[in-house]
XYZ file of C-alpha atoms in Angstrom:
554
model
C 0.216 0.233 -0.045
C 1.332 3.214 -0.788
C 2.370 6.052 1.522
C -0.475 8.658 0.765
C -3.498 5.424 0.269
C -2.668 5.237 3.697
C -2.650 8.681 4.873
C -5.953 8.900 3.254
C -7.796 6.032 4.821
C -6.525 7.507 8.151
C -8.018 10.082 7.543
C -11.603 7.787 6.856
C -11.404 6.521 9.438
C -10.897 8.609 12.145
C -13.985 11.339 10.550
C -16.491 7.706 10.686
C -14.933 6.836 14.462
C -16.308 10.070 15.207
C -19.041 10.606 13.672
C -20.339 7.782 15.366
C -19.629 8.881 18.753
C -20.384 12.732 17.346
C -24.347 12.001 18.622
C -23.749 9.880 21.620
C -21.861 11.476 23.383
C -23.538 15.122 22.532
C -26.287 14.246 24.112
C -25.280 13.089 26.484
C -23.331 16.717 27.143
C -25.985 18.257 26.821
C -28.034 16.310 29.502
C -25.217 16.642 32.180
C -25.314 20.586 32.199
C -29.363 20.769 31.486
C -30.015 18.518 34.840
C -31.502 18.905 37.924
C -29.963 15.987 39.418
C -26.477 16.210 41.403
C -25.286 12.980 41.128
C -24.155 11.423 45.190
C -20.735 11.941 45.041
C -21.592 15.089 43.614
C -22.778 16.246 46.594
C -20.136 15.686 48.840
C -17.902 17.777 46.565
C -19.902 20.886 46.984
C -20.174 20.714 50.456
C -16.266 19.902 50.456
C -15.580 23.372 48.994
C -18.822 24.638 49.906
C -21.176 25.991 47.259
C -24.424 25.719 46.922
C -24.610 23.733 42.994
C -28.431 25.592 42.823
C -27.892 28.730 43.014
C -27.323 30.862 40.072
C -24.662 32.913 38.611
C -24.930 36.347 37.170
C -21.731 36.216 34.620
C -20.622 38.522 36.938
C -20.396 36.039 39.786
C -19.290 33.339 36.805
C -16.336 35.038 35.889
C -15.172 35.349 39.626
C -16.080 31.776 39.993
C -13.521 30.832 37.618
C -10.707 33.299 38.236
C -10.397 32.190 41.814
C -10.007 28.205 41.145
C -8.170 28.581 38.314
C -5.362 30.820 40.574
C -5.482 28.967 43.474
C -4.634 26.967 40.503
C -1.602 28.361 39.577
C -0.193 28.948 43.277
C -0.956 25.331 43.898
C 0.984 23.417 41.612
C 3.788 26.592 41.964
C 4.556 25.396 45.383
C 4.473 21.664 44.466
C 6.933 22.136 42.149
C 9.002 24.599 44.801
C 8.472 21.761 46.861
C 9.264 19.124 45.248
C 12.246 18.233 46.441
C 10.795 17.324 49.688
C 7.966 15.356 48.265
C 7.710 12.040 48.551
C 7.898 9.860 45.621
C 10.122 12.975 43.945
C 12.819 10.306 42.076
C 15.969 12.482 43.759
C 14.963 15.518 41.416
C 15.453 18.464 43.211
C 12.730 21.818 43.172
C 11.845 23.555 40.226
C 13.372 26.988 39.680
C 11.145 29.729 40.402
C 11.007 31.429 36.762
C 9.886 27.847 35.573
C 7.562 25.946 38.645
C 5.771 29.922 37.078
C 5.844 29.350 33.861
C 4.533 25.027 34.603
C 2.025 26.206 37.042
C 0.463 29.118 33.973
C 1.065 26.848 31.088
C -0.793 23.947 32.814
C -3.599 25.986 34.341
C -3.824 28.047 31.715
C -5.232 24.829 29.618
C -1.726 25.454 27.318
C 0.701 21.973 29.280
C 3.772 24.311 27.152
C 7.277 22.637 28.887
C 10.181 24.559 28.713
C 11.364 20.885 30.264
C 12.279 17.538 29.649
C 9.705 15.928 32.069
C 11.697 12.892 33.032
C 14.449 14.680 33.176
C 11.854 16.635 36.234
C 8.741 15.978 37.651
C 8.375 13.696 40.286
C 5.486 11.623 40.541
C 3.711 13.108 43.242
C 3.438 16.461 40.520
C 2.883 14.643 38.186
C 0.040 12.973 39.518
C -1.110 15.452 41.820
C -1.137 18.302 40.047
C 0.076 18.024 36.315
C -2.696 15.309 35.948
C -5.054 17.090 38.354
C -5.131 20.331 36.524
C -5.493 18.366 32.979
C -8.540 17.135 33.944
C -10.386 20.532 36.620
C -9.082 23.135 33.124
C -10.326 20.886 30.256
C -13.761 21.442 32.926
C -13.395 24.718 33.051
C -13.224 25.944 29.240
C -16.284 23.475 29.123
C -18.241 25.631 31.621
C -17.553 28.873 30.161
C -18.476 28.065 27.275
C -21.079 26.188 28.725
C -22.815 29.840 30.081
C -22.054 31.338 26.632
C -24.307 28.796 25.456
C -27.088 29.201 27.890
C -26.668 33.204 27.223
C -28.226 32.152 23.297
C -30.713 29.714 25.025
C -31.881 32.919 28.350
C -34.131 35.455 28.111
C -34.946 38.118 29.919
C -32.349 37.086 32.901
C -29.467 37.438 33.481
C -28.280 34.602 35.239
C -26.226 31.134 33.721
C -25.752 28.715 36.098
C -23.253 27.058 38.697
C -19.551 27.271 37.323
C -19.053 25.118 41.065
C -22.000 22.876 39.346
C -20.863 22.913 36.126
C -17.111 23.024 36.699
C -17.542 19.433 39.121
C -19.953 17.769 35.877
C -17.587 18.000 33.705
C -15.182 15.721 36.234
C -17.249 13.921 37.024
C -19.928 13.120 34.719
C -17.905 13.640 30.779
C -13.984 14.172 31.994
C -13.375 11.134 34.629
C -15.691 8.647 32.743
C -13.367 8.605 28.905
C -11.015 8.754 30.925
C -10.689 5.656 32.438
C -12.319 4.115 29.327
C -9.424 5.034 27.146
C -6.641 5.365 29.472
C -7.643 0.310 29.044
C -7.242 0.833 25.686
C -4.251 2.462 25.605
C -2.865 -0.110 28.237
C -3.879 -2.413 25.672
C -2.085 -0.778 22.772
C 1.601 -0.885 25.052
C 1.393 2.956 26.741
C 3.562 1.426 30.585
C 1.012 2.725 34.046
C 3.171 2.233 36.980
C 5.228 4.182 39.355
C 8.558 2.230 38.962
C 11.816 4.521 39.963
C 14.152 5.499 37.594
C 16.232 2.127 35.848
C 18.729 1.476 33.407
C 17.269 0.103 30.476
C 19.606 -2.569 28.046
C 20.530 -1.128 24.706
C 21.071 -2.869 21.471
C 24.431 -2.112 21.120
C 25.045 -2.729 24.265
C 25.056 0.012 27.066
C 22.260 0.673 29.285
C 19.890 4.368 29.395
C 18.230 5.233 32.172
C 14.674 5.642 32.317
C 11.740 6.381 35.369
C 8.330 4.149 34.558
C 4.397 6.510 35.953
C 1.309 6.308 35.406
C 2.371 7.681 32.143
C -1.524 6.297 29.662
C -4.297 7.524 33.029
C -2.096 11.453 32.009
C -1.873 10.570 28.697
C -5.242 9.861 27.811
C -6.772 12.955 29.492
C -3.515 15.108 28.128
C -5.377 14.412 24.689
C -8.692 14.294 25.219
C -8.929 17.513 27.796
C -7.128 18.943 24.662
C -3.969 19.634 27.841
C -0.990 18.497 25.929
C 1.876 17.573 28.521
C 3.787 15.076 27.175
C 5.324 13.070 30.202
C 8.571 12.344 28.126
C 10.221 15.436 26.353
C 9.208 13.318 23.111
C 5.940 13.762 23.968
C 3.014 10.997 21.570
C 6.207 10.249 19.366
C 7.699 8.469 22.701
C 6.814 4.891 22.239
C 5.565 4.381 25.596
C 2.576 7.305 25.893
C 2.525 5.976 21.841
C 3.072 2.964 20.986
C 1.475 2.310 17.066
C -0.322 3.254 14.112
C -3.625 1.968 15.964
C -2.804 3.986 19.275
C -1.487 7.454 17.358
C -5.552 7.414 15.694
C -7.149 6.338 19.009
C -5.387 9.412 20.151
C -6.097 12.032 17.737
C -9.837 10.644 18.140
C -9.483 11.083 21.867
C -8.056 15.124 20.540
C -10.972 15.738 18.480
C -14.291 13.745 19.889
C -15.344 16.515 22.173
C -14.593 19.853 20.321
C -16.808 18.186 17.322
C -18.828 16.839 19.951
C -19.941 20.148 22.046
C -21.343 21.436 18.571
C -24.316 18.615 18.925
C -24.259 20.373 22.679
C -24.407 24.086 22.045
C -27.767 22.263 19.217
C -29.742 20.578 21.348
C -29.336 23.970 24.399
C -30.449 25.893 22.622
C -33.421 24.072 20.962
C -32.373 23.925 16.940
C -29.415 21.372 16.209
C -29.204 22.111 12.769
C -27.951 25.547 14.011
C -25.427 23.227 16.233
C -24.284 21.024 12.344
C -23.787 24.885 10.952
C -20.852 25.161 13.330
C -19.553 21.870 12.910
C -19.665 21.643 8.791
C -17.775 25.261 9.956
C -15.165 23.352 12.104
C -15.275 20.179 9.464
C -14.461 22.110 6.560
C -11.490 23.811 7.726
C -10.300 20.669 9.575
C -10.516 18.808 6.181
C -8.370 21.347 4.245
C -5.937 22.043 6.476
C -5.771 18.111 7.192
C -5.708 17.846 2.994
C -2.687 20.978 2.215
C -0.455 19.519 4.478
C -0.742 15.288 3.615
C 0.010 17.459 -0.045
C 3.070 19.379 0.315
C 4.748 16.908 3.122
C 4.128 14.041 0.217
C 5.139 15.845 -1.838
C 6.745 18.940 -1.762
C 10.343 18.660 -4.033
C 13.490 17.717 -4.447
C 15.492 15.458 -4.983
C 15.883 13.595 -1.392
C 12.650 14.607 -0.418
C 11.346 12.131 -4.297
C 13.917 9.147 -2.768
C 11.928 9.002 0.872
C 8.833 9.067 -0.668
C 8.153 12.908 0.866
C 9.790 14.671 3.426
C 10.473 12.499 5.802
C 12.374 14.586 8.662
C 11.387 14.449 12.170
C 8.915 11.900 11.818
C 8.738 8.963 13.583
C 8.969 5.871 11.202
C 5.673 4.231 12.900
C 3.539 6.822 11.974
C 4.377 7.657 8.941
C 4.240 11.016 6.849
C 0.344 10.855 6.719
C -0.601 9.644 10.044
C 1.772 12.780 10.976
C 0.484 15.230 9.478
C -3.145 14.254 10.358
C -1.942 14.730 14.472
C -0.023 17.958 13.869
C -2.932 19.479 12.450
C -4.786 17.894 14.862
C -2.767 19.182 17.430
C -2.707 22.472 16.295
C -6.230 23.260 15.367
C -7.325 22.307 19.075
C -5.368 24.088 21.631
C -3.677 20.301 22.319
C 0.233 20.883 21.413
C 0.634 16.948 21.656
C 3.272 16.140 18.863
C 4.384 13.531 17.038
C 6.182 14.839 15.000
C 9.040 17.239 14.568
C 6.789 20.527 13.264
C 10.974 22.799 13.602
C 11.404 19.868 10.264
C 8.337 19.785 8.810
C 8.411 22.118 5.020
C 8.394 25.704 5.108
C 5.020 25.465 4.014
C 3.583 22.994 6.996
C 5.101 24.757 9.371
C 3.202 27.703 8.354
C 0.034 25.306 8.208
C 1.375 24.854 11.768
C 1.069 27.920 13.085
C -2.222 29.171 10.930
C -4.188 26.353 12.814
C -3.350 28.181 15.963
C -3.377 31.877 14.827
C -7.057 31.147 13.836
C -7.658 30.764 17.128
C -7.774 27.227 17.425
C -11.588 26.962 16.671
C -11.970 24.106 14.654
C -12.645 22.946 16.871
C -10.874 23.756 19.198
C -9.780 23.006 22.595
C -12.209 22.145 24.819
C -14.769 23.989 25.223
C -12.455 26.638 23.966
C -13.163 25.906 20.438
C -17.082 26.729 20.574
C -16.773 30.223 22.370
C -14.443 31.367 20.049
C -16.737 29.477 17.174
C -19.638 31.205 18.219
C -17.637 34.690 18.920
C -16.027 34.444 15.313
C -20.249 34.055 13.990
C -21.341 36.774 16.086
C -19.178 38.905 14.056
C -20.324 37.133 10.687
C -23.691 38.201 10.708
C -22.591 40.798 11.734
C -20.674 41.743 8.753
C -23.860 39.534 7.324
C -26.000 42.427 8.251
C -24.097 45.656 6.999
C -23.981 44.350 3.877
C -27.775 44.679 3.435
C -27.762 47.163 6.388
C -29.983 45.620 8.932
C -29.445 45.059 12.611
C -27.597 42.201 12.769
C -28.933 39.166 15.258
C -27.907 35.952 16.301
C -31.069 32.843 17.784
C -32.923 35.246 18.469
C -30.740 38.265 19.978
C -29.752 41.044 18.533
C -26.083 41.603 17.218
C -25.704 45.780 19.366
C -22.934 48.355 19.924
C -22.320 46.389 23.250
C -22.107 43.301 22.018
C -19.761 43.860 18.829
C -17.522 45.420 21.245
C -17.140 42.031 23.579
C -17.022 40.102 20.497
C -13.766 42.508 19.519
C -12.353 42.804 22.080
C -12.061 38.696 22.085
C -10.727 38.157 18.883
C -8.306 41.287 19.292
C -6.541 40.392 22.985
C -5.254 37.615 21.405
C -2.460 39.102 18.171
C -1.719 41.902 20.165
C -0.316 39.550 23.448
C 1.381 36.408 20.413
C 2.549 40.486 17.570
C 3.905 42.583 20.788
C 5.135 39.514 22.167
C 7.060 38.204 18.986
C 8.132 41.949 18.003
C 10.290 43.059 21.520
C 11.830 39.900 21.385
C 13.687 40.373 17.901
C 14.461 43.305 19.010
C 15.938 42.622 22.146
C 19.079 41.486 21.855
C 19.638 38.635 24.547
C 16.109 37.002 23.451
C 17.697 35.399 20.129
C 20.662 34.075 21.280
C 17.999 31.603 22.243
C 17.448 29.957 18.414
C 19.193 28.321 17.454
C 18.485 28.854 13.278
C 18.898 33.447 12.044
C 17.067 33.953 8.781
C 12.702 33.716 8.290
C 12.689 29.839 10.397
C 14.945 31.740 13.181
C 11.822 34.725 13.593
C 9.081 31.008 12.817
C 10.678 29.765 15.540
C 10.221 32.634 18.370
C 7.267 33.772 16.409
C 5.579 29.381 16.739
C 6.926 30.311 20.783
C 4.085 33.181 21.905
C 1.454 32.224 18.884
C 1.814 28.406 21.135
C 2.123 29.847 23.904
C -1.370 32.719 23.483
C -3.046 30.974 21.691
C -3.312 28.536 24.640
C -1.568 25.746 22.243
C 1.871 24.459 24.102
C 3.445 23.134 20.661
C 7.016 24.351 20.181
C 8.786 24.569 16.898
C 11.664 22.957 18.250
C 14.748 25.012 18.387
C 13.976 27.379 21.055
C 15.730 27.042 23.872
C 13.556 28.595 25.646
C 14.242 28.064 29.323
C 15.508 31.275 30.269
C 14.359 33.231 32.555
C 12.741 35.992 29.225
C 10.279 33.018 27.496
C 9.407 31.437 31.254
C 8.578 34.956 31.598
C 6.885 35.764 29.271
C 5.473 33.564 27.444
C 3.947 32.525 31.359
C 2.510 35.957 30.539
C 0.716 35.277 26.730
C -0.552 32.026 28.179
C -2.356 33.425 30.590
C -3.575 36.219 29.238
C -4.376 34.737 26.636
C -6.515 31.671 28.424
C -8.311 34.722 31.184
C -9.247 37.939 29.474
C -10.530 36.046 26.341
C -12.722 34.736 28.733
C -13.771 37.873 30.857
C -14.982 39.578 26.816
C -17.390 35.853 27.283
C -18.952 35.271 29.751
C -19.392 39.417 29.328
C -21.256 38.832 26.462
C -22.952 35.992 27.829
C -24.726 37.469 30.182
C -25.544 40.497 26.773
C -27.259 38.254 25.260
C -29.246 36.227 28.226
C -30.649 39.773 29.428
C -32.397 40.347 26.050
C -36.136 39.559 24.761
C -36.235 37.549 21.647
C -36.237 38.640 18.232
C -39.059 36.877 16.010
C -38.276 36.307 12.923
C -39.148 37.709 9.966
C -38.021 37.371 5.905
C -35.412 38.744 6.633
C -33.685 36.947 9.798
C -30.093 35.834 7.927
C -31.106 32.525 8.601
C -28.213 31.292 10.149
C -28.142 27.311 10.187
C -27.952 26.917 6.851
C -25.391 26.123 3.832
C -24.596 30.158 2.811
C -23.552 31.458 6.759
C -21.425 28.179 7.200
C -19.371 29.439 3.706
C -20.209 33.835 5.335
C -18.787 32.150 9.038
C -15.383 30.402 7.165
C -14.922 33.050 5.190
C -14.486 35.292 8.132
C -11.959 33.525 9.909
C -9.945 32.785 7.430
C -10.148 36.151 6.286
C -9.834 38.374 9.710
C -6.586 35.582 10.530
C -5.317 36.713 7.349
C -5.270 40.317 7.586
C -3.637 40.251 11.275
C -1.299 37.603 10.603
C -0.065 37.852 7.138
C 3.214 40.012 7.516
C 4.012 37.760 10.091
C 3.246 34.748 8.904
C 5.509 36.168 5.199
C 9.159 37.477 6.870
C 8.551 33.127 8.946
C 6.833 29.990 7.265
C 5.641 31.645 3.261
C 9.063 33.224 2.855
C 11.018 29.567 4.023
C 8.419 27.861 1.586
C 8.634 30.907 -1.362
C 13.029 30.253 -0.843
C 12.919 26.594 -0.348
């Protein structure tokens, strides 16, 4: 079988699996967030934290819950790393330095999982399991909770109440993430992913000698790092490591875990607003971009010109032979179009245009399908922008799902789409202007610029993958990327929840003959075009200096 055909068959199998899971998972999540009943274990958790799960919150109270919980998570994870040398199960590793501890704490709480360290050489069992793995669950649940709050803003009227953050957080973990993670971990263990608490030990090598390795609860962390679109690897090689991703089947299953909740949330959205066709329209937009990017990536990696590429059957540098170009391309697009950031290949070794596709996938705002929760609320904000543009075209007040998009709503949406580019381009410009950060660049010219642009794009968009070649474990990059991750995660949430509160307080507008039908293919095309044009206008100059210049020169 040719490598191209193998890649296409993998993509078809993945699409079929996602289609089979779409309806049952989407309906289940809709029931979770609309149910008035609480499980016994949930009641114990509410009592422990002193929360009333039935108390409705306005958007300001909901936001305070998000920020207070996340702030406590940053502090706890920071202290856990700083005290690592005194903890049991530390494997002899010392405490993490202050700037790197801040960067890692910000990274995992912000659902980014950017890692400027090698996991197997820095983190002990307690930090990995009680710290990093726990944040993988709760940071993902926070993202889903904010998305559900925005959906309630569209579904409700004449009230400013958006539900209860603590109830949404607990339900997301207990009823969605934990059950799927248990099943997914069993599948990964069956595939050969390690799950133990062994210490550091020597492993014999094929050509003689030994190499030191440590085990860990890898399968349980691997499943939630993907399911929660987190991305932090137990090992420095991440999902290219055979202990995390042993073979082609595990590779495809891991991509399935990355995509299944973000895609299924569109079904949840449709059920909660009372129109599954609205969910299908959002799904169609996400799927169009995802399939288009995957096809482009496979084309540029399989057919890149040159004698070496022709002999190898494509751009094989930096890619695992276990997965091939097809499996690596599918994984790379899935992880950069979502806020996952896990890697099964070396992104810096992709062709110039391939690296540009990875960058652009993150710069879209990671909304196709995006992270768990963040992809849906980002796409709904873009839908608000799209109906506003349509309203300008026909000269009438824009409406979406029966809600008027007025001055307040469009200002909040505009702030949402501007904050991340401001962080990415601002921090990149300062880093390129100062002499010290440039010492961390392995390469000069267009590729070196791409390394820095990729780092801040990944951080501010809460992706977490790295282009490679950039020595990011410095005080400058640990601090600035840490700030970019926190601001890129929580400032957009402020605007999303404010938008949700504004929408929930409106009186529904009745449909008329002039109302834009947002469940039709025409709107899907409009929304896709708006996303690509807005992103292109924002990032094209930076892309032209980096991956586009490199691609045209090769």
